PDB file of C-alpha atoms in Angstrom:
ATOM      1  CA  MET Y   1     -12.274 -13.588 -10.774  1.00 81.00           C
ATOM      2  CA  SER Y   2     -11.132 -10.824  -8.094  1.00 92.00           C
ATOM      3  CA  ARG Y   3     -13.900  -8.863  -6.216  1.00 94.00           C
ATOM      4  CA  LEU Y   4     -13.517  -5.057  -6.321  1.00 97.00           C
ATOM      5  CA  LEU Y   5     -15.142  -2.437  -4.348  1.00 97.00           C
ATOM      6  CA  LEU Y   6     -15.307   0.677  -6.597  1.00 97.00           C
ATOM      7  CA  VAL Y   7     -16.074   3.810  -4.379  1.00 97.00           C
ATOM      8  CA  GLU Y   8     -17.147   6.721  -7.094  1.00 96.00           C
ATOM      9  CA  ASP Y   9     -19.540   9.142  -6.891  1.00 95.00           C
ATOM     10  CA  ASP Y  10     -19.420  10.315 -10.855  1.00 95.00           C
ATOM     11  CA  ASP Y  11     -21.894   8.034 -12.696  1.00 96.00           C
ATOM     12  CA  ARG Y  12     -20.031   8.581 -15.937  1.00 95.00           C
ATOM     13  CA  LEU Y  13     -16.737   7.406 -14.948  1.00 95.00           C
ATOM     14  CA  ALA Y  14     -18.002   4.483 -12.501  1.00 96.00           C
ATOM     15  CA  ALA Y  15     -19.922   3.547 -15.805  1.00 96.00           C
ATOM     16  CA  LEU Y  16     -16.516   3.204 -18.014  1.00 96.00           C
ATOM     17  CA  VAL Y  17     -14.506   1.925 -14.937  1.00 96.00           C
ATOM     18  CA  THR Y  18     -16.848  -0.876 -14.352  1.00 96.00           C
ATOM     19  CA  ARG Y  19     -17.561  -1.644 -17.987  1.00 96.00           C
ATOM     20  CA  TYR Y  20     -13.919  -2.000 -18.741  1.00 96.00           C
ATOM     21  CA  LEU Y  21     -13.206  -3.892 -15.366  1.00 96.00           C
ATOM     22  CA  LEU Y  22     -15.747  -6.432 -15.819  1.00 95.00           C
ATOM     23  CA  GLY Y  23     -13.958  -7.235 -19.261  1.00 94.00           C
ATOM     24  CA  HIS Y  24     -11.102  -8.320 -17.264  1.00 94.00           C
ATOM     25  CA  GLY Y  25     -11.491 -10.258 -14.792  1.00 91.00           C
ATOM     26  CA  PHE Y  26     -12.884  -8.146 -11.998  1.00 95.00           C
ATOM     27  CA  ASP Y  27     -16.638  -8.773 -10.389  1.00 95.00           C
ATOM     28  CA  VAL Y  28     -17.188  -4.996  -9.488  1.00 96.00           C
ATOM     29  CA  HIS Y  29     -19.574  -3.700  -7.404  1.00 96.00           C
ATOM     30  CA  ARG Y  30     -20.077   0.080  -7.038  1.00 96.00           C
ATOM     31  CA  VAL Y  31     -20.896   2.402  -4.555  1.00 96.00           C
ATOM     32  CA  ASP Y  32     -21.006   5.819  -4.602  1.00 95.00           C
ATOM     33  CA  CYS Y  33     -20.707   7.301  -0.422  1.00 96.00           C
ATOM     34  CA  GLY Y  34     -18.418   6.645   2.327  1.00 95.00           C
ATOM     35  CA  GLU Y  35     -20.995   5.303   4.351  1.00 95.00           C
ATOM     36  CA  GLN Y  36     -21.802   2.025   2.050  1.00 96.00           C
ATOM     37  CA  ALA Y  37     -18.120   2.045   1.292  1.00 96.00           C
ATOM     38  CA  ILE Y  38     -17.499   1.319   4.849  1.00 96.00           C
ATOM     39  CA  ALA Y  39     -20.521  -0.944   5.304  1.00 95.00           C
ATOM     40  CA  SER Y  40     -19.368  -2.860   2.124  1.00 95.00           C
ATOM     41  CA  ILE Y  41     -15.946  -3.593   3.321  1.00 94.00           C
ATOM     42  CA  GLN Y  42     -16.790  -4.585   6.643  1.00 92.00           C
ATOM     43  CA  CYS Y  43     -19.398  -7.227   5.449  1.00 92.00           C
ATOM     44  CA  ALA Y  44     -18.020  -8.608   2.511  1.00 91.00           C
ATOM     45  CA  PRO Y  45     -14.706  -7.944   2.584  1.00 93.00           C
ATOM     46  CA  PRO Y  46     -13.228  -7.386  -1.406  1.00 94.00           C
ATOM     47  CA  ASP Y  47     -10.237  -7.985  -2.985  1.00 93.00           C
ATOM     48  CA  VAL Y  48      -9.439  -4.702  -4.161  1.00 95.00           C
ATOM     49  CA  VAL Y  49     -10.737  -1.415  -3.143  1.00 96.00           C
ATOM     50  CA  LEU Y  50     -10.832   1.856  -5.542  1.00 97.00           C
ATOM     51  CA  LEU Y  51     -11.745   4.733  -3.212  1.00 96.00           C
ATOM     52  CA  ASP Y  52     -12.345   8.201  -4.776  1.00 96.00           C
ATOM     53  CA  LEU Y  53     -11.634  11.220  -2.134  1.00 93.00           C
ATOM     54  CA  GLY Y  54     -14.321  13.598  -3.166  1.00 91.00           C
ATOM     55  CA  LEU Y  55     -17.719  11.536  -1.878  1.00 94.00           C
ATOM     56  CA  PRO Y  56     -21.100  13.287  -1.280  1.00 94.00           C
ATOM     57  CA  ASP Y  57     -21.022  12.299   2.380  1.00 94.00           C
ATOM     58  CA  MET Y  58     -17.733  12.305   3.666  1.00 94.00           C
ATOM     59  CA  ASP Y  59     -13.555  12.641   2.413  1.00 93.00           C
ATOM     60  CA  GLY Y  60     -12.265   9.516   1.205  1.00 93.00           C
ATOM     61  CA  LEU Y  61      -9.415   9.547   3.483  1.00 93.00           C
ATOM     62  CA  ASP Y  62     -11.856   9.120   6.637  1.00 94.00           C
ATOM     63  CA  VAL Y  63     -13.145   5.835   4.918  1.00 95.00           C
ATOM     64  CA  CYS Y  64      -9.402   4.582   4.648  1.00 93.00           C
ATOM     65  CA  ARG Y  65      -9.265   5.961   8.139  1.00 90.00           C
ATOM     66  CA  ARG Y  66     -12.009   3.798   9.275  1.00 91.00           C
ATOM     67  CA  VAL Y  67     -11.551   0.749   7.382  1.00 92.00           C
ATOM     68  CA  ARG Y  68      -7.850   0.103   7.465  1.00 85.00           C
ATOM     69  CA  ALA Y  69      -7.086  -1.319  10.568  1.00 79.00           C
ATOM     70  CA  GLN Y  70      -9.319  -3.894   9.830  1.00 84.00           C
ATOM     71  CA  TYR Y  71      -9.080  -4.626   5.962  1.00 89.00           C
ATOM     72  CA  ASN Y  72      -6.639  -6.439   4.706  1.00 83.00           C
ATOM     73  CA  GLY Y  73      -7.138  -6.367   1.128  1.00 89.00           C
ATOM     74  CA  VAL Y  74      -5.559  -3.812  -1.355  1.00 91.00           C
ATOM     75  CA  LEU Y  75      -6.994  -0.638  -1.053  1.00 93.00           C
ATOM     76  CA  CYS Y  76      -5.884   2.306  -3.692  1.00 94.00           C
ATOM     77  CA  ILE Y  77      -6.926   6.109  -3.629  1.00 94.00           C
ATOM     78  CA  PHE Y  78      -8.418   7.100  -7.212  1.00 94.00           C
ATOM     79  CA  SER Y  79      -8.537  10.496  -6.957  1.00 92.00           C
ATOM     80  CA  ALA Y  80      -8.085  13.537  -9.582  1.00 90.00           C
ATOM     81  CA  GLN Y  81      -6.498  15.530  -6.253  1.00 87.00           C
ATOM     82  CA  ALA Y  82      -2.689  15.279  -7.627  1.00 81.00           C
ATOM     83  CA  ASP Y  83      -1.044  16.976  -5.056  1.00 81.00           C
ATOM     84  CA  ASP Y  84       1.899  15.809  -2.775  1.00 80.00           C
ATOM     85  CA  ILE Y  85       0.176  16.504   0.394  1.00 83.00           C
ATOM     86  CA  GLN Y  86      -3.084  14.486  -0.326  1.00 85.00           C
ATOM     87  CA  GLN Y  87      -0.970  11.543  -1.562  1.00 85.00           C
ATOM     88  CA  VAL Y  88       1.166  11.872   1.306  1.00 83.00           C
ATOM     89  CA  LEU Y  89      -1.385  11.774   3.907  1.00 85.00           C
ATOM     90  CA  GLY Y  90      -3.616   8.773   1.770  1.00 87.00           C
ATOM     91  CA  LEU Y  91      -0.457   6.459   1.651  1.00 84.00           C
ATOM     92  CA  GLU Y  92      -0.067   7.460   5.370  1.00 82.00           C
ATOM     93  CA  LEU Y  93      -3.418   6.370   6.429  1.00 85.00           C
ATOM     94  CA  GLY Y  94      -2.764   3.171   4.765  1.00 83.00           C
ATOM     95  CA  ALA Y  95      -3.579   3.154   1.252  1.00 88.00           C
ATOM     96  CA  ASP Y  96      -1.237   0.426  -0.860  1.00 86.00           C
ATOM     97  CA  ASP Y  97      -1.466   2.821  -3.793  1.00 88.00           C
ATOM     98  CA  TYR Y  98      -2.715   6.318  -4.578  1.00 90.00           C
ATOM     99  CA  ILE Y  99      -3.898   6.686  -8.838  1.00 91.00           C
ATOM    100  CA  THR Y 100      -4.504  10.136 -10.121  1.00 90.00           C
ATOM    101  CA  LYS Y 101      -7.008  10.582 -12.737  1.00 91.00           C
ATOM    102  CA  PRO Y 102      -7.298  10.593 -15.342  1.00 89.00           C
ATOM    103  CA  ILE Y 103      -5.620   7.370 -16.030  1.00 91.00           C
ATOM    104  CA  GLU Y 104      -5.682   5.184 -19.326  1.00 92.00           C
ATOM    105  CA  PRO Y 105      -7.385   2.005 -18.695  1.00 93.00           C
ATOM    106  CA  ARG Y 106      -4.692  -0.096 -19.520  1.00 93.00           C
ATOM    107  CA  VAL Y 107      -2.638   1.373 -17.287  1.00 91.00           C
ATOM    108  CA  LEU Y 108      -5.326   1.116 -14.151  1.00 93.00           C
ATOM    109  CA  LEU Y 109      -5.547  -2.507 -14.991  1.00 93.00           C
ATOM    110  CA  ALA Y 110      -1.834  -3.225 -14.410  1.00 91.00           C
ATOM    111  CA  ARG Y 111      -1.524  -1.617 -11.299  1.00 89.00           C
ATOM    112  CA  LEU Y 112      -4.209  -3.242 -10.007  1.00 92.00           C
ATOM    113  CA  ARG Y 113      -3.224  -6.392 -11.249  1.00 89.00           C
ATOM    114  CA  ALA Y 114       0.130  -5.977  -9.812  1.00 85.00           C
ATOM    115  CA  HIS Y 115      -1.127  -5.422  -6.337  1.00 85.00           C
ATOM    116  CA  LEU Y 116      -3.108  -8.080  -6.677  1.00 86.00           C
ATOM    117  CA  ARG Y 117      -0.004 -10.478  -7.500  1.00 80.00           C
ATOM    118  CA  ARG Y 118       1.793  -9.307  -5.156  1.00 73.00           C
ATOM    119  CA  GLN Y 119      -0.764 -10.117  -2.228  1.00 69.00           C
ATOM    120  CA  THR Y 120      -1.494 -13.628  -3.747  1.00 62.00           C
ATOM    121  CA  SER Y 121       2.207 -14.994  -4.762  1.00 57.00           C
ATOM    122  CA  VAL Y 122       3.098 -17.801  -2.440  1.00 47.00           C
ATOM    123  CA  PRO Y 123       6.799 -17.076  -1.159  1.00 47.00           C
ATOM    124  CA  ALA Y 124       9.593 -19.637  -2.614  1.00 46.00           C
ATOM    125  CA  ALA Y 125      10.873 -22.281  -0.351  1.00 43.00           C
ATOM    126  CA  GLN Y 126      14.150 -20.592   0.238  1.00 49.00           C
ATOM    127  CA  ASP Y 127      12.244 -17.221   0.993  1.00 61.00           C
ATOM    128  CA  ASP Y 128       9.644 -19.000   3.531  1.00 70.00           C
ATOM    129  CA  VAL Y 129      12.595 -18.460   6.507  1.00 82.00           C
ATOM    130  CA  ALA Y 130      11.861 -16.634   9.080  1.00 89.00           C
ATOM    131  CA  LEU Y 131      13.840 -13.378   9.405  1.00 91.00           C
ATOM    132  CA  VAL Y 132      14.968 -12.403  13.019  1.00 93.00           C
ATOM    133  CA  PHE Y 133      16.996  -9.404  14.080  1.00 93.00           C
ATOM    134  CA  GLY Y 134      17.016  -8.991  17.799  1.00 91.00           C
ATOM    135  CA  GLN Y 135      13.628  -8.595  19.233  1.00 93.00           C
ATOM    136  CA  LEU Y 136      11.987  -8.198  15.456  1.00 94.00           C
ATOM    137  CA  ARG Y 137      10.804 -11.835  14.150  1.00 94.00           C
ATOM    138  CA  ILE Y 138       9.381 -11.627  10.531  1.00 94.00           C
ATOM    139  CA  GLU Y 139       7.297 -14.865   8.481  1.00 91.00           C
ATOM    140  CA  PRO Y 140       7.189 -14.499   5.217  1.00 87.00           C
ATOM    141  CA  ASP Y 141       5.341 -17.531   4.770  1.00 84.00           C
ATOM    142  CA  SER Y 142       2.125 -16.559   7.070  1.00 85.00           C
ATOM    143  CA  ARG Y 143       2.705 -12.980   6.806  1.00 86.00           C
ATOM    144  CA  ASP Y 144       3.244 -12.157  10.552  1.00 90.00           C
ATOM    145  CA  VAL Y 145       5.704  -9.879  12.257  1.00 93.00           C
ATOM    146  CA  HIS Y 146       6.497 -10.079  15.702  1.00 94.00           C
ATOM    147  CA  LEU Y 147       8.590  -7.164  17.896  1.00 93.00           C
ATOM    148  CA  SER Y 148       9.327  -7.668  21.212  1.00 92.00           C
ATOM    149  CA  GLY Y 149       6.902 -10.557  21.364  1.00 91.00           C
ATOM    150  CA  GLN Y 150       3.846  -8.399  19.870  1.00 93.00           C
ATOM    151  CA  PRO Y 151       2.362  -8.622  17.170  1.00 91.00           C
ATOM    152  CA  VAL Y 152       2.784  -5.962  14.544  1.00 91.00           C
ATOM    153  CA  GLY Y 153      -0.178  -5.204  12.441  1.00 86.00           C
ATOM    154  CA  LEU Y 154       1.365  -4.024   8.846  1.00 85.00           C
ATOM    155  CA  THR Y 155      -0.700  -3.606   5.588  1.00 81.00           C
ATOM    156  CA  THR Y 156       0.406  -5.844   2.626  1.00 79.00           C
ATOM    157  CA  ALA Y 157       2.074  -3.071   0.979  1.00 80.00           C
ATOM    158  CA  ASP Y 158       4.272  -2.067   4.487  1.00 86.00           C
ATOM    159  CA  PHE Y 159       4.815  -5.800   4.777  1.00 88.00           C
ATOM    160  CA  ASP Y 160       6.267  -6.187   1.670  1.00 87.00           C
ATOM    161  CA  LEU Y 161       8.374  -3.258   2.226  1.00 89.00           C
ATOM    162  CA  LEU Y 162       9.846  -4.365   5.052  1.00 92.00           C
ATOM    163  CA  VAL Y 163      10.822  -7.702   3.904  1.00 91.00           C
ATOM    164  CA  LEU Y 164      12.383  -5.973   0.740  1.00 89.00           C
ATOM    165  CA  LEU Y 165      14.216  -4.205   3.676  1.00 91.00           C
ATOM    166  CA  ALA Y 166      15.095  -6.937   5.957  1.00 92.00           C
ATOM    167  CA  ARG Y 167      16.286  -8.749   3.081  1.00 90.00           C
ATOM    168  CA  ASN Y 168      18.961  -6.476   2.512  1.00 89.00           C
ATOM    169  CA  PRO Y 169      20.343  -5.941   5.863  1.00 91.00           C
ATOM    170  CA  GLY Y 170      23.129  -3.331   5.721  1.00 90.00           C
ATOM    171  CA  ARG Y 171      22.711  -2.638   2.247  1.00 90.00           C
ATOM    172  CA  ILE Y 172      21.285   0.795   0.971  1.00 90.00           C
ATOM    173  CA  ILE Y 173      18.729   0.126  -0.992  1.00 89.00           C
ATOM    174  CA  ASP Y 174      17.365   3.107  -3.613  1.00 87.00           C
ATOM    175  CA  ARG Y 175      14.452   4.413  -4.829  1.00 82.00           C
ATOM    176  CA  GLU Y 176      14.252   3.337  -8.044  1.00 83.00           C
ATOM    177  CA  THR Y 177      14.699  -0.418  -6.363  1.00 84.00           C
ATOM    178  CA  LEU Y 178      12.132   0.283  -4.314  1.00 84.00           C
ATOM    179  CA  PHE Y 179       9.770   1.046  -6.843  1.00 78.00           C
ATOM    180  CA  GLN Y 180      10.688  -1.695  -8.924  1.00 78.00           C
ATOM    181  CA  GLY Y 181      10.400  -4.111  -6.414  1.00 74.00           C
ATOM    182  CA  LEU Y 182       7.244  -3.241  -4.822  1.00 75.00           C
ATOM    183  CA  ARG Y 183       4.930  -1.754  -7.749  1.00 65.00           C
ATOM    184  CA  GLY Y 184       6.701  -2.523 -10.785  1.00 62.00           C
ATOM    185  CA  ILE Y 185       7.031   0.763 -12.124  1.00 58.00           C
ATOM    186  CA  GLY Y 186       9.972   3.393 -12.077  1.00 58.00           C
ATOM    187  CA  PHE Y 187      11.284   5.954 -10.004  1.00 57.00           C
ATOM    188  CA  ASP Y 188      10.135   9.280 -11.812  1.00 58.00           C
ATOM    189  CA  GLY Y 189      12.499  11.861  -9.352  1.00 55.00           C
ATOM    190  CA  MET Y 190       9.813  13.399  -7.953  1.00 57.00           C
ATOM    191  CA  ASP Y 191       7.368  10.975  -6.661  1.00 63.00           C
ATOM    192  CA  ARG Y 192       7.576  11.251  -2.698  1.00 69.00           C
ATOM    193  CA  SER Y 193       5.033   8.301  -1.889  1.00 72.00           C
ATOM    194  CA  MET Y 194       7.740   6.097  -1.142  1.00 80.00           C
ATOM    195  CA  ASP Y 195       9.032   7.919   1.737  1.00 81.00           C
ATOM    196  CA  ALA Y 196       5.696   8.488   3.375  1.00 82.00           C
ATOM    197  CA  ARG Y 197       5.476   4.403   3.404  1.00 84.00           C
ATOM    198  CA  ILE Y 198       8.783   5.021   5.140  1.00 88.00           C
ATOM    199  CA  SER Y 199       7.597   6.726   7.465  1.00 88.00           C
ATOM    200  CA  ARG Y 200       4.699   4.786   8.140  1.00 86.00           C
ATOM    201  CA  LEU Y 201       6.645   1.836   8.494  1.00 90.00           C
ATOM    202  CA  ARG Y 202       8.587   3.205  11.013  1.00 91.00           C
ATOM    203  CA  ARG Y 203       6.082   4.318  13.208  1.00 88.00           C
ATOM    204  CA  ARG Y 204       4.097   0.562  13.310  1.00 89.00           C
ATOM    205  CA  LEU Y 205       7.891  -0.223  14.338  1.00 92.00           C
ATOM    206  CA  GLY Y 206       8.610   2.263  16.755  1.00 90.00           C
ATOM    207  CA  ASP Y 207      11.288   4.081  15.039  1.00 89.00           C
ATOM    208  CA  THR Y 208      10.066   7.571  15.573  1.00 80.00           C
ATOM    209  CA  GLU Y 209      13.140   9.453  16.842  1.00 72.00           C
ATOM    210  CA  PRO Y 210      14.275  12.487  15.045  1.00 79.00           C
ATOM    211  CA  ASP Y 211      17.081  10.003  13.552  1.00 83.00           C
ATOM    212  CA  PRO Y 212      15.502   6.530  13.131  1.00 89.00           C
ATOM    213  CA  THR Y 213      18.001   3.948  13.949  1.00 91.00           C
ATOM    214  CA  ARG Y 214      16.334   0.720  12.594  1.00 92.00           C
ATOM    215  CA  ILE Y 215      15.284   2.029   9.105  1.00 93.00           C
ATOM    216  CA  LYS Y 216      17.959   4.620   8.231  1.00 92.00           C
ATOM    217  CA  THR Y 217      17.492   7.296   5.587  1.00 89.00           C
ATOM    218  CA  VAL Y 218      21.130   7.636   3.349  1.00 88.00           C
ATOM    219  CA  ARG Y 219      20.354  11.439   2.182  1.00 85.00           C
ATOM    220  CA  GLY Y 220      20.612  11.090  -1.812  1.00 82.00           C
ATOM    221  CA  GLN Y 221      20.868   7.640  -1.835  1.00 86.00           C
ATOM    222  CA  GLY Y 222      17.993   5.452  -0.313  1.00 88.00           C
ATOM    223  CA  TYR Y 223      17.296   3.533   2.698  1.00 91.00           C
ATOM    224  CA  LEU Y 224      18.777   1.067   4.866  1.00 93.00           C
ATOM    225  CA  PHE Y 225      17.686  -1.822   7.229  1.00 93.00           C
ATOM    226  CA  SER Y 226      20.126  -1.567  10.188  1.00 93.00           C
ATOM    227  CA  PRO Y 227      20.152  -5.429  11.704  1.00 90.00           C
ATOM    228  CA  ALA Y 228      22.082  -4.288  14.884  1.00 89.00           C
ATOM    229  CA  ALA Y 229      19.619  -1.861  15.957  1.00 89.00           C
ATOM    230  CA  TRP Y 230      16.670  -4.579  16.792  1.00 89.00           C
ATOM    231  CA  GLU Y 231      18.572  -5.668  19.376  1.00 81.00           C
TER     232      GLU Y 231
END
């Protein structure tokens, strides 16, 4: 049974979500403010955090900012704020997903299960081999990344994105492939969340020049992991 922390101050919605997820294999603990959420995550890290933004004591983005560096589980923002700026900011701060309200319970359940599958899946034997490109070393089995000998801390979602790109060096990977491979859903043509994740991954890997060279944007096509740029 996966442990889920629901951070939601709407009592009616919290009751509905809790009841549904309890009936589908989740052990749900609910808090209704940011400080309680931070304390719960730090004291007893859950498998999943479902985080509302409009909390009474602080913005949910501040919660994300304060816990993400230490918390390695799945963190999904759960908000009625559907504008692009909020979604991009949430993903830039380290959220694994941005789920907008209202959402069908079955779809919410499927999204949460998909994240948990990716986090707990055991790599196939042929996928255990380290990926090495110059100063970059990726260990799929231990999920460790080192750049120039120094460890790079990545969220689960960012690590999966890096591995998908690195296993296709020199190839353009379009957004549809990224969405299907990482989130199990198709690209709707408007969702900019993958761009935000690419931007965050670049920063973690020191690829922040005006024209990134390590993970390139190929306009109108997708992204390309350049193996020669890590020398």
